[in-house]
Amino acid sequence: MDLNFNKNEDHNKLLLSELKQKFAKVKLGGGEKRIAKLHSEGKMTARERIAYLLDENSENIEIGGFAGEGMYKEHGGCPSGGVVVKIGYIKGKQCIVVANDATVKAGAWFPITGKKNLRAQEIAIENRLPIIYLVDSAGVYLPMQDEIFPDKEHFGRIFRNNAQMSSMGITQIAAVMGSCVAGGAYLPIMSDEALIVDKTGSIFLAGSYLVKAAIGETIDNETLGGATTHCEISGVTDYKAKDDKDALDKIKNIVDKIGDFDKAGYSRIKAEKPALDPKDIYGILPKARTEQYDMMEIINRLVDNSEFEAYKEGYGQSLITGYARIDGWAVGIIANQRKVVKTKKGEMQFGGVIYSDSADKATRFIANCNQKKIPLVFLQDVTGFMVGSKSEHGGIIKDGAKMVNAVSNSVVPKFTVIVGNSYGAGNYAMCGKAYDPRLIFAWPSAELAVMGGTQAAKVLAQIEASSLKAKGEVVDEAKETELFNKIKASYDEQTSPYYAASRLWTDAIIDPLDTRKWISMGIEAANHAPIQKPFNLGVIQV
């Protein structure tokens, strides 16, 4: 191994260590004192509930673990968006589980909480996955009600989705394991089956204090909406559980009886490990986002037996396209190339730029994968489309539009891995969040922005300097440097993978070595949902 490999390895392992440290803090939710308080009430934490519910020693992936990271500081923060979401297995069946974290503002819904719940439901709908709600929430966080209550993609969308999922035959099971108040009371009751934990679970549109204020009736919360009331008087809930574990055991028994599902039929054979060591990825991936590397070296450490069948290998070489298997599943891979390649036009340094011929190749490859019913995997390290008169005269906008069209209309499931850069229209063409990837996740090395920090800071600093000069201020070289450094620091913070993950632009930040697991579980989920419509590109400029 060369010195550069060792430097890259050290850098990427430090990024991974930072990821693990940050996530360890996130997993504490509202903190150890609040966890202890929950335990004293005889309740499990959201993460403990999910761990008990999922099959022991089975694989799982967490969606939106860093949601809310660094947000709402004036309100005390909202770790993990105040809700834990995992895809895992219950009695061998793949499900998605959504659990309110009562240690974070009593499980109240912040704007990001609503967005994360909707993302969980979106995954359930797209993949026809059973969804389990573990409810323990004080309802909408009132100081921010205007950002969570009235709009289309706000709190009310949850119940609309409940109704639509029910009509689609997607199993929904809800367990009320703590508070369930006001509008939130509709979520468990709009599920197919509802459980409630005796003495700790409660459901009502208005609590005892509000009832007293509204109609003058004096009543305690347990009599108003406890387990006995709803299991024996109102009939609102279907099962009474004596404690958290009893409720979770009942859910296991219900899930165990669910029948088999219609399959999409994606090709899978016996899984094989990569022939080349995946740990080498740490040394291959450069420390600097501007440095070159061969993306094929990454691909060969992600795919089964390190076997890759390249499509149009000698054409459009700034994009790699081809067929492989990941954990036994057949996939079509589209990846940005970052090395100097010798072509008939001479040596070309691609640096993650998409050229016209590459966009044309990708469009045709996407069409082929749709025809063959092969899921698509996008490996992003993209700085955008090629610019300049030669590219414009060659129709780069037309060819880029064809690729975006193909990505948009693709009917096979898509999965996006942000390896490094994800800039500008390149993010779109390589299946960014706006293009409905079933899962989109980033490595710690990822950066998401309209353009790189250095380029953006130069542009913005020039604009700021011109504005100051117009006001008669003296802007010398030192002042220009100061402006540049200040703007770049701010911009770099916004390109961080944590900034993106906190806002759910990505589903997670993961160890590169977990990439195979994420793609495999994602395709397994997608296999629950047969394709409903043919692939059609519509009108394109040829």
Coordinates of C-alpha atoms in Angstrom, one line a residue:
M1 CA 0.0 0.0 0.0
D2 CA 1.3 3.5 -0.8
L3 CA 1.6 6.5 1.5
N4 CA -1.4 8.1 -0.2
F5 CA -3.5 5.0 0.6
N6 CA -2.5 5.2 4.2
K7 CA -3.3 8.9 4.5
N8 CA -6.8 8.3 2.9
E9 CA -7.4 5.4 5.2
D10 CA -6.6 7.4 8.3
H11 CA -8.8 10.3 7.2
N12 CA -11.8 8.2 6.3
K13 CA -11.5 6.1 9.5
L14 CA -11.5 9.4 11.5
L15 CA -14.7 10.4 9.7
L16 CA -16.2 7.1 10.6
S17 CA -15.2 7.5 14.2
E18 CA -16.8 10.9 14.3
L19 CA -20.0 9.3 12.8
K20 CA -20.1 6.7 15.5
Q21 CA -19.5 9.3 18.3
K22 CA -22.3 11.5 17.0
F23 CA -24.7 8.7 16.6
A24 CA -24.0 7.4 20.1
K25 CA -25.1 10.8 21.4
V26 CA -28.2 10.8 19.2
K27 CA -29.2 7.4 20.6
L28 CA -29.5 8.9 24.1
G29 CA -32.5 10.9 22.9
G30 CA -33.5 13.4 25.6
G31 CA -30.6 12.3 27.8
E32 CA -29.9 9.7 30.5
K33 CA -32.1 11.4 33.2
R34 CA -35.1 11.3 31.0
I35 CA -34.4 7.7 30.1
A36 CA -34.2 6.9 33.9
K37 CA -37.5 8.7 34.4
L38 CA -39.1 6.6 31.7
H39 CA -37.8 3.4 33.3
S40 CA -39.1 4.4 36.7
E41 CA -42.6 4.6 35.1
G42 CA -42.3 1.0 34.0
K43 CA -41.8 2.0 30.3
M44 CA -39.1 1.1 27.8
T45 CA -37.5 3.7 25.6
A46 CA -38.3 3.9 21.9
R47 CA -35.1 2.1 20.9
E48 CA -35.6 -0.6 23.6
R49 CA -39.1 -1.2 22.3
I50 CA -37.9 -1.6 18.7
A51 CA -34.9 -3.8 19.8
Y52 CA -37.4 -6.1 21.6
L53 CA -39.9 -6.2 18.8
L54 CA -37.4 -7.0 16.0
D55 CA -36.1 -10.6 15.6
E56 CA -33.0 -11.2 17.7
N57 CA -29.6 -11.0 15.8
S58 CA -31.4 -10.0 12.6
E59 CA -30.3 -7.2 10.3
N60 CA -31.9 -3.8 10.4
I61 CA -31.3 -0.3 9.1
E62 CA -32.3 3.0 10.7
I63 CA -34.0 5.7 8.7
G64 CA -33.3 9.4 9.6
G65 CA -31.1 8.7 12.6
F66 CA -29.7 12.2 12.3
A67 CA -33.0 14.0 11.6
G68 CA -33.1 17.2 13.5
E69 CA -29.3 17.3 14.1
G70 CA -28.3 20.8 15.1
M71 CA -31.9 22.1 14.6
Y72 CA -34.3 23.8 17.0
K73 CA -31.5 24.8 19.5
E74 CA -33.7 27.5 20.9
H75 CA -36.2 24.8 21.8
G76 CA -33.7 22.5 23.4
G77 CA -33.1 20.4 20.2
C78 CA -34.9 17.4 18.8
P79 CA -32.5 14.4 18.6
S80 CA -33.4 12.0 15.8
G81 CA -36.5 14.1 15.1
G82 CA -38.1 12.8 18.3
V83 CA -39.0 9.5 16.6
V84 CA -37.0 6.3 15.8
V85 CA -37.7 4.5 12.5
K86 CA -36.2 1.2 11.5
I87 CA -36.6 -1.4 8.8
G88 CA -36.1 -4.9 10.2
Y89 CA -37.7 -8.3 10.6
I90 CA -40.5 -9.4 12.9
K91 CA -41.1 -13.2 12.9
G92 CA -39.0 -13.2 9.7
K93 CA -41.2 -10.7 7.9
Q94 CA -39.7 -7.4 6.8
C95 CA -41.5 -4.4 8.4
I96 CA -40.9 -0.8 9.1
V97 CA -41.3 0.3 12.7
V98 CA -42.0 3.9 13.9
A99 CA -41.6 4.7 17.6
N100 CA -42.1 8.0 19.3
D101 CA -39.2 8.9 21.6
A102 CA -40.9 10.1 24.8
T103 CA -37.6 11.4 26.2
V104 CA -37.6 14.2 23.6
K105 CA -40.2 16.8 24.7
A106 CA -42.6 13.9 25.7
G107 CA -42.6 12.7 22.1
A108 CA -44.1 16.0 20.8
W109 CA -44.1 16.5 17.1
F110 CA -41.6 19.1 15.7
P111 CA -41.7 20.0 12.0
I112 CA -38.9 17.5 11.3
T113 CA -40.9 14.8 13.3
G114 CA -43.8 15.1 10.8
K115 CA -41.4 15.0 7.9
K116 CA -39.7 11.9 9.2
N117 CA -43.1 10.1 9.9
L118 CA -44.2 10.9 6.4
R119 CA -40.9 9.5 5.1
A120 CA -41.6 6.3 7.0
Q121 CA -45.1 6.0 5.5
E122 CA -43.7 6.8 2.0
I123 CA -41.3 3.8 2.4
A124 CA -44.2 1.6 3.5
I125 CA -46.4 2.7 0.6
E126 CA -43.7 2.4 -2.1
N127 CA -42.7 -1.0 -1.0
R128 CA -46.0 -2.3 0.4
L129 CA -44.3 -3.0 3.7
P130 CA -46.2 -3.6 7.0
I131 CA -45.8 -0.6 9.3
I132 CA -45.9 -0.7 13.1
Y133 CA -46.5 2.4 15.1
L134 CA -45.3 2.5 18.7
V135 CA -47.2 5.6 20.0
D136 CA -46.0 7.6 23.0
S137 CA -46.5 11.3 22.1
A138 CA -47.8 14.5 23.6
G139 CA -49.0 15.6 20.1
V140 CA -48.0 18.7 18.1
Y141 CA -45.2 20.8 19.7
L142 CA -47.4 23.9 20.2
P143 CA -44.7 26.7 20.0
M144 CA -44.1 25.6 16.4
Q145 CA -47.7 24.5 15.5
D146 CA -47.7 26.8 12.4
E147 CA -44.9 24.7 10.9
I148 CA -46.4 21.3 11.6
F149 CA -50.2 21.6 11.6
P150 CA -52.0 23.0 8.5
D151 CA -50.1 22.4 5.3
K152 CA -50.2 19.6 2.8
E153 CA -47.1 17.7 4.0
H154 CA -47.8 18.4 7.7
F155 CA -49.4 16.5 10.5
G156 CA -52.7 15.8 8.9
R157 CA -51.1 14.0 5.9
I158 CA -50.2 11.2 8.3
F159 CA -53.9 10.3 8.7
R160 CA -54.6 10.6 5.0
N161 CA -51.8 8.1 4.5
N162 CA -53.3 5.8 7.1
A163 CA -56.5 5.7 5.2
Q164 CA -54.8 5.2 1.8
M165 CA -52.5 2.5 3.1
S166 CA -55.5 0.7 4.5
S167 CA -57.3 0.8 1.1
M168 CA -54.1 -0.5 -0.5
G169 CA -54.0 -3.5 1.8
I170 CA -50.8 -2.4 3.6
T171 CA -50.9 -3.8 7.2
Q172 CA -50.8 -1.1 9.9
I173 CA -50.6 -2.0 13.6
A174 CA -50.4 0.6 16.3
A175 CA -49.6 0.1 20.0
V176 CA -50.5 3.0 22.4
M177 CA -47.7 2.8 24.9
G178 CA -48.0 6.3 26.5
S179 CA -49.8 9.5 25.6
C180 CA -51.9 9.7 22.4
V181 CA -53.8 13.0 22.4
A182 CA -55.8 15.3 20.2
G183 CA -55.4 14.8 16.5
G184 CA -52.7 12.2 17.1
A185 CA -55.4 9.9 18.6
Y186 CA -56.5 9.2 15.0
L187 CA -53.3 7.5 14.0
P188 CA -53.7 4.3 16.0
I189 CA -57.4 4.1 15.4
M190 CA -57.0 4.5 11.6
S191 CA -54.6 1.6 11.7
D192 CA -55.9 -1.9 11.1
E193 CA -55.4 -3.1 14.6
A194 CA -54.7 -1.1 17.8
L195 CA -53.3 -2.2 21.2
I196 CA -53.1 -0.2 24.4
V197 CA -50.9 -0.7 27.5
D198 CA -52.8 -0.7 30.8
K199 CA -52.2 2.2 33.1
T200 CA -49.5 3.8 30.9
G201 CA -51.3 4.1 27.6
S202 CA -54.1 6.7 27.1
I203 CA -56.1 8.0 24.1
F204 CA -58.3 11.1 24.0
L205 CA -59.1 14.1 21.9
A206 CA -58.8 16.3 25.0
G207 CA -57.1 15.5 28.4
S208 CA -58.8 16.0 31.7
Y209 CA -57.7 19.6 32.2
L210 CA -59.0 20.6 28.8
V211 CA -62.3 18.7 29.4
K212 CA -62.7 20.6 32.7
A213 CA -62.0 23.9 30.9
A214 CA -64.2 23.2 27.9
I215 CA -67.3 21.6 29.5
G216 CA -66.8 21.7 33.2
E217 CA -66.6 17.9 33.6
T218 CA -64.2 16.6 36.3
I219 CA -62.6 13.3 35.3
D220 CA -59.2 11.7 35.5
N221 CA -57.2 10.7 32.4
E222 CA -57.4 7.0 33.1
T223 CA -61.2 6.9 33.3
L224 CA -61.3 9.3 30.4
G225 CA -59.2 7.4 28.0
G226 CA -57.2 4.5 29.6
A227 CA -56.9 0.9 28.5
T228 CA -60.0 -0.3 30.3
T229 CA -62.1 2.5 28.9
H230 CA -61.1 1.8 25.3
C231 CA -61.0 -2.0 25.5
E232 CA -64.2 -2.5 27.4
I233 CA -66.4 0.6 27.0
S234 CA -65.7 2.5 23.8
G235 CA -64.3 -0.4 21.8
V236 CA -61.7 2.0 20.3
T237 CA -58.8 -0.4 20.8
D238 CA -58.6 -4.1 20.1
Y239 CA -56.1 -5.5 22.6
K240 CA -55.2 -4.6 26.2
A241 CA -51.6 -5.3 27.2
K242 CA -50.3 -5.4 30.8
D243 CA -47.0 -3.7 30.0
D244 CA -44.7 -2.8 27.1
K245 CA -43.3 -6.2 26.5
D246 CA -46.7 -7.8 26.5
A247 CA -47.9 -5.3 23.9
L248 CA -44.8 -6.0 21.8
D249 CA -45.3 -9.8 22.1
K250 CA -48.9 -9.3 20.9
I251 CA -47.6 -7.4 17.8
K252 CA -45.2 -10.3 17.1
N253 CA -48.1 -12.7 17.2
I254 CA -50.2 -10.6 14.9
V255 CA -47.4 -10.1 12.4
D256 CA -46.6 -13.9 12.5
K257 CA -50.1 -14.6 11.0
I258 CA -49.7 -12.2 8.0
G259 CA -49.9 -14.1 4.7
D260 CA -47.2 -14.0 2.0
F261 CA -47.0 -11.1 -0.5
D262 CA -47.0 -10.8 -4.3
K263 CA -43.4 -10.4 -5.4
A264 CA -42.0 -8.0 -8.0
G265 CA -39.7 -10.8 -9.1
Y266 CA -36.2 -9.1 -9.0
S267 CA -33.5 -11.6 -9.7
R268 CA -31.6 -13.1 -6.8
I269 CA -29.2 -16.0 -6.4
K270 CA -26.9 -17.1 -3.6
A271 CA -25.0 -14.1 -2.2
E272 CA -21.2 -14.0 -2.5
K273 CA -18.8 -11.6 -0.8
P274 CA -16.7 -9.3 -2.9
A275 CA -13.4 -11.0 -3.9
L276 CA -11.5 -7.8 -3.1
D277 CA -11.5 -6.6 0.5
P278 CA -14.2 -3.9 1.1
K279 CA -12.1 -2.3 3.9
D280 CA -9.8 -1.1 1.1
I281 CA -12.5 1.5 0.4
Y282 CA -11.1 3.6 3.3
G283 CA -7.7 3.9 1.5
I284 CA -9.0 4.3 -2.0
L285 CA -11.5 7.1 -1.3
P286 CA -9.4 10.4 -1.4
K287 CA -9.1 12.7 1.6
A288 CA -9.8 15.7 -0.6
R289 CA -13.0 15.9 -2.7
T290 CA -11.0 17.3 -5.6
E291 CA -8.6 14.4 -5.9
Q292 CA -8.8 11.6 -8.5
Y293 CA -9.5 8.0 -8.0
D294 CA -10.9 5.1 -10.0
M295 CA -14.6 4.4 -9.1
M296 CA -14.2 0.9 -10.4
E297 CA -12.0 0.2 -7.4
I298 CA -14.9 1.1 -5.2
I299 CA -17.4 -0.9 -7.3
N300 CA -15.2 -4.0 -7.2
R301 CA -15.4 -3.9 -3.4
L302 CA -19.1 -3.6 -3.2
V303 CA -20.3 -6.3 -5.7
D304 CA -20.5 -10.0 -5.4
N305 CA -17.3 -11.8 -6.4
S306 CA -16.0 -8.4 -7.5
E307 CA -17.6 -9.2 -10.9
F308 CA -18.9 -6.4 -13.0
E309 CA -20.2 -6.5 -16.6
A310 CA -19.5 -3.1 -18.1
Y311 CA -22.0 -1.6 -20.6
K312 CA -20.5 0.5 -23.4
E313 CA -17.2 0.5 -21.5
G314 CA -15.3 2.5 -24.1
Y315 CA -18.0 5.1 -24.7
G316 CA -19.0 8.0 -22.4
Q317 CA -16.4 7.1 -19.9
S318 CA -17.1 9.8 -17.4
L319 CA -20.0 7.5 -16.3
I320 CA -19.5 3.8 -15.5
T321 CA -22.5 1.7 -16.3
G322 CA -22.9 -2.0 -16.0
Y323 CA -24.5 -5.1 -14.4
A324 CA -23.5 -6.8 -11.1
R325 CA -25.0 -8.5 -8.1
I326 CA -25.1 -7.2 -4.6
D327 CA -25.8 -9.7 -1.9
G328 CA -27.2 -11.9 -4.6
W329 CA -29.6 -9.3 -6.1
A330 CA -29.1 -8.3 -9.7
V331 CA -28.4 -4.6 -10.1
G332 CA -27.6 -2.0 -12.7
I333 CA -24.9 0.4 -11.5
I334 CA -24.4 4.0 -12.7
A335 CA -21.4 5.6 -11.2
N336 CA -19.4 8.8 -11.7
Q337 CA -15.8 8.2 -12.8
R338 CA -13.1 10.3 -11.1
K339 CA -9.8 9.4 -12.8
V340 CA -7.9 10.3 -15.9
V341 CA -8.9 8.1 -18.8
K342 CA -7.2 7.7 -22.1
T343 CA -9.7 8.1 -25.0
K344 CA -9.3 8.5 -28.8
K345 CA -9.6 12.2 -28.1
G346 CA -6.6 12.0 -25.8
E347 CA -6.3 11.9 -22.0
M348 CA -9.4 13.2 -20.2
Q349 CA -9.6 14.0 -16.5
F350 CA -13.3 13.5 -15.7
G351 CA -13.4 14.6 -12.0
G352 CA -17.0 13.6 -11.7
V353 CA -18.3 15.7 -14.6
I354 CA -21.0 14.3 -16.8
Y355 CA -20.4 14.7 -20.6
S356 CA -23.0 14.4 -23.4
D357 CA -21.9 11.0 -24.5
S358 CA -22.0 9.8 -20.9
A359 CA -25.6 11.1 -20.4
D360 CA -26.6 9.4 -23.6
K361 CA -25.1 6.1 -22.5
A362 CA -26.8 6.3 -19.1
T363 CA -30.2 7.0 -20.7
R364 CA -29.9 3.9 -22.8
F365 CA -28.7 1.8 -19.9
I366 CA -31.5 2.9 -17.6
A367 CA -34.0 1.9 -20.4
N368 CA -32.3 -1.5 -20.6
C369 CA -32.6 -2.1 -16.8
N370 CA -36.2 -1.1 -16.9
Q371 CA -36.9 -3.5 -19.7
K372 CA -35.1 -6.3 -17.9
K373 CA -36.6 -5.5 -14.4
I374 CA -33.2 -4.8 -12.8
P375 CA -33.0 -2.4 -9.9
L376 CA -30.7 0.6 -10.3
V377 CA -27.9 1.7 -8.0
F378 CA -26.4 5.2 -8.4
L379 CA -23.0 5.9 -6.9
Q380 CA -22.7 9.7 -6.8
D381 CA -19.5 11.6 -6.9
V382 CA -20.6 14.2 -9.3
T383 CA -19.6 17.9 -9.8
G384 CA -22.2 18.5 -12.5
F385 CA -22.5 18.6 -16.3
M386 CA -19.7 19.8 -18.6
V387 CA -19.9 23.5 -19.4
G388 CA -18.4 25.7 -22.1
S389 CA -19.1 26.5 -25.7
K390 CA -18.0 23.0 -27.0
S391 CA -20.5 21.3 -24.7
E392 CA -23.3 23.8 -25.3
H393 CA -22.9 23.5 -29.0
G394 CA -22.9 19.7 -28.7
G395 CA -26.2 19.7 -26.9
I396 CA -25.2 19.0 -23.3
I397 CA -28.6 20.4 -22.1
K398 CA -30.5 18.1 -24.4
D399 CA -28.5 15.0 -23.5
G400 CA -28.7 15.9 -19.8
A401 CA -32.4 16.3 -20.1
K402 CA -32.7 12.8 -21.6
M403 CA -30.9 11.3 -18.7
V404 CA -33.0 13.2 -16.2
N405 CA -36.1 12.0 -18.1
A406 CA -35.0 8.4 -17.9
V407 CA -34.3 8.7 -14.2
S408 CA -37.7 10.4 -13.6
N409 CA -39.7 7.8 -15.5
S410 CA -37.8 4.7 -14.3
V411 CA -40.3 2.1 -12.8
V412 CA -37.7 -0.2 -11.3
P413 CA -36.6 0.7 -7.8
K414 CA -33.6 3.1 -7.5
F415 CA -31.1 3.4 -4.7
T416 CA -28.7 6.3 -4.4
V417 CA -25.3 6.2 -2.5
I418 CA -23.6 9.6 -2.1
V419 CA -20.0 8.6 -2.0
G420 CA -18.4 12.1 -2.4
N421 CA -19.6 15.2 -4.2
S422 CA -23.3 15.7 -5.1
Y423 CA -23.4 19.1 -6.8
G424 CA -25.8 21.0 -9.0
A425 CA -27.8 19.3 -11.8
G426 CA -25.5 16.2 -11.4
N427 CA -27.4 15.5 -8.1
Y428 CA -30.6 15.4 -10.2
A429 CA -29.3 13.2 -13.0
M430 CA -27.8 10.8 -10.6
C431 CA -31.1 10.3 -8.8
G432 CA -31.1 12.8 -6.0
K433 CA -33.8 12.9 -3.4
A434 CA -36.2 14.7 -5.8
Y435 CA -36.2 11.7 -8.1
D436 CA -37.7 9.2 -5.6
P437 CA -35.0 6.7 -4.8
R438 CA -36.4 4.0 -2.6
L439 CA -33.4 4.7 -0.3
I440 CA -30.8 7.5 -0.5
F441 CA -27.9 7.4 1.9
A442 CA -24.4 9.0 2.2
W443 CA -21.0 8.1 3.3
P444 CA -19.2 10.3 5.8
S445 CA -17.2 11.7 2.9
A446 CA -20.3 13.1 1.1
E447 CA -21.0 16.8 0.3
L448 CA -24.3 18.1 -1.1
A449 CA -24.7 21.5 -2.6
V450 CA -25.4 23.5 -5.7
M451 CA -21.6 23.8 -6.2
G452 CA -18.4 23.1 -4.1
G453 CA -17.6 25.4 -1.2
T454 CA -14.5 27.0 -2.8
Q455 CA -16.3 27.8 -6.1
A456 CA -19.4 29.1 -4.3
A457 CA -17.4 31.2 -1.8
K458 CA -15.5 32.8 -4.7
V459 CA -18.7 33.8 -6.5
L460 CA -20.4 35.0 -3.3
A461 CA -17.3 36.9 -2.1
Q462 CA -17.0 38.7 -5.4
I463 CA -20.7 39.7 -5.2
E464 CA -20.2 40.9 -1.6
A465 CA -17.1 42.8 -2.5
S466 CA -18.8 44.6 -5.4
S467 CA -21.7 45.6 -3.2
L468 CA -19.3 47.1 -0.6
K469 CA -17.3 48.9 -3.3
A470 CA -20.6 50.4 -4.6
K471 CA -21.2 51.8 -1.1
G472 CA -17.9 53.5 -1.2
E473 CA -16.0 51.1 1.1
V474 CA -12.4 50.2 0.5
V475 CA -12.0 46.5 -0.3
D476 CA -8.4 45.4 -0.4
E477 CA -6.9 42.0 -0.8
A478 CA -7.0 41.3 3.0
K479 CA -10.7 42.3 3.0
E480 CA -11.5 40.0 0.1
T481 CA -9.7 37.1 1.8
E482 CA -11.7 37.7 5.0
L483 CA -15.0 37.7 3.0
F484 CA -14.0 34.5 1.2
N485 CA -13.0 32.7 4.4
K486 CA -16.2 33.7 6.2
I487 CA -18.5 32.7 3.4
K488 CA -16.6 29.4 2.7
A489 CA -16.9 28.4 6.4
S490 CA -20.7 29.0 6.3
Y491 CA -21.1 27.2 3.0
D492 CA -19.0 24.3 4.0
E493 CA -21.2 23.7 7.0
Q494 CA -24.2 23.5 4.7
T495 CA -22.5 21.0 2.4
S496 CA -21.8 18.6 5.3
P497 CA -23.5 15.2 5.2
Y498 CA -24.9 15.9 8.7
Y499 CA -26.6 19.1 7.5
A500 CA -28.3 17.0 4.7
A501 CA -29.2 14.1 7.0
S502 CA -30.7 16.5 9.7
R503 CA -33.2 17.8 7.1
L504 CA -33.9 14.3 5.7
W505 CA -32.3 15.1 2.3
T506 CA -30.8 11.7 2.9
D507 CA -32.1 8.7 4.9
A508 CA -28.8 8.1 6.7
I509 CA -25.1 8.5 6.9
I510 CA -23.5 5.1 7.0
D511 CA -20.2 3.2 7.2
P512 CA -19.2 2.4 3.6
L513 CA -19.0 -1.2 4.7
D514 CA -22.8 -1.2 5.4
T515 CA -23.6 -0.3 1.8
R516 CA -24.3 -3.8 0.6
K517 CA -26.7 -4.4 3.6
W518 CA -28.6 -1.2 2.8
I519 CA -29.0 -2.0 -0.9
S520 CA -29.9 -5.6 -0.2
M521 CA -32.5 -4.8 2.4
G522 CA -33.8 -2.0 0.1
I523 CA -34.3 -4.4 -2.9
E524 CA -35.9 -7.0 -0.6
A525 CA -38.4 -4.3 0.5
A526 CA -39.0 -3.2 -3.1
N527 CA -39.7 -6.9 -4.0
H528 CA -42.9 -6.6 -2.0
A529 CA -44.3 -4.1 -4.6
P530 CA -44.9 -5.5 -8.1
I531 CA -44.3 -2.9 -10.9
Q532 CA -47.7 -1.4 -11.8
K533 CA -46.9 0.5 -15.0
P534 CA -44.6 0.2 -18.1
F535 CA -41.5 2.2 -18.6
N536 CA -42.2 5.2 -20.9
L537 CA -39.7 8.0 -21.6
G538 CA -42.4 10.3 -23.0
V539 CA -41.3 13.1 -25.3
I540 CA -37.5 13.7 -25.5
Q541 CA -35.3 15.8 -27.8
V542 CA -33.2 13.4 -29.9

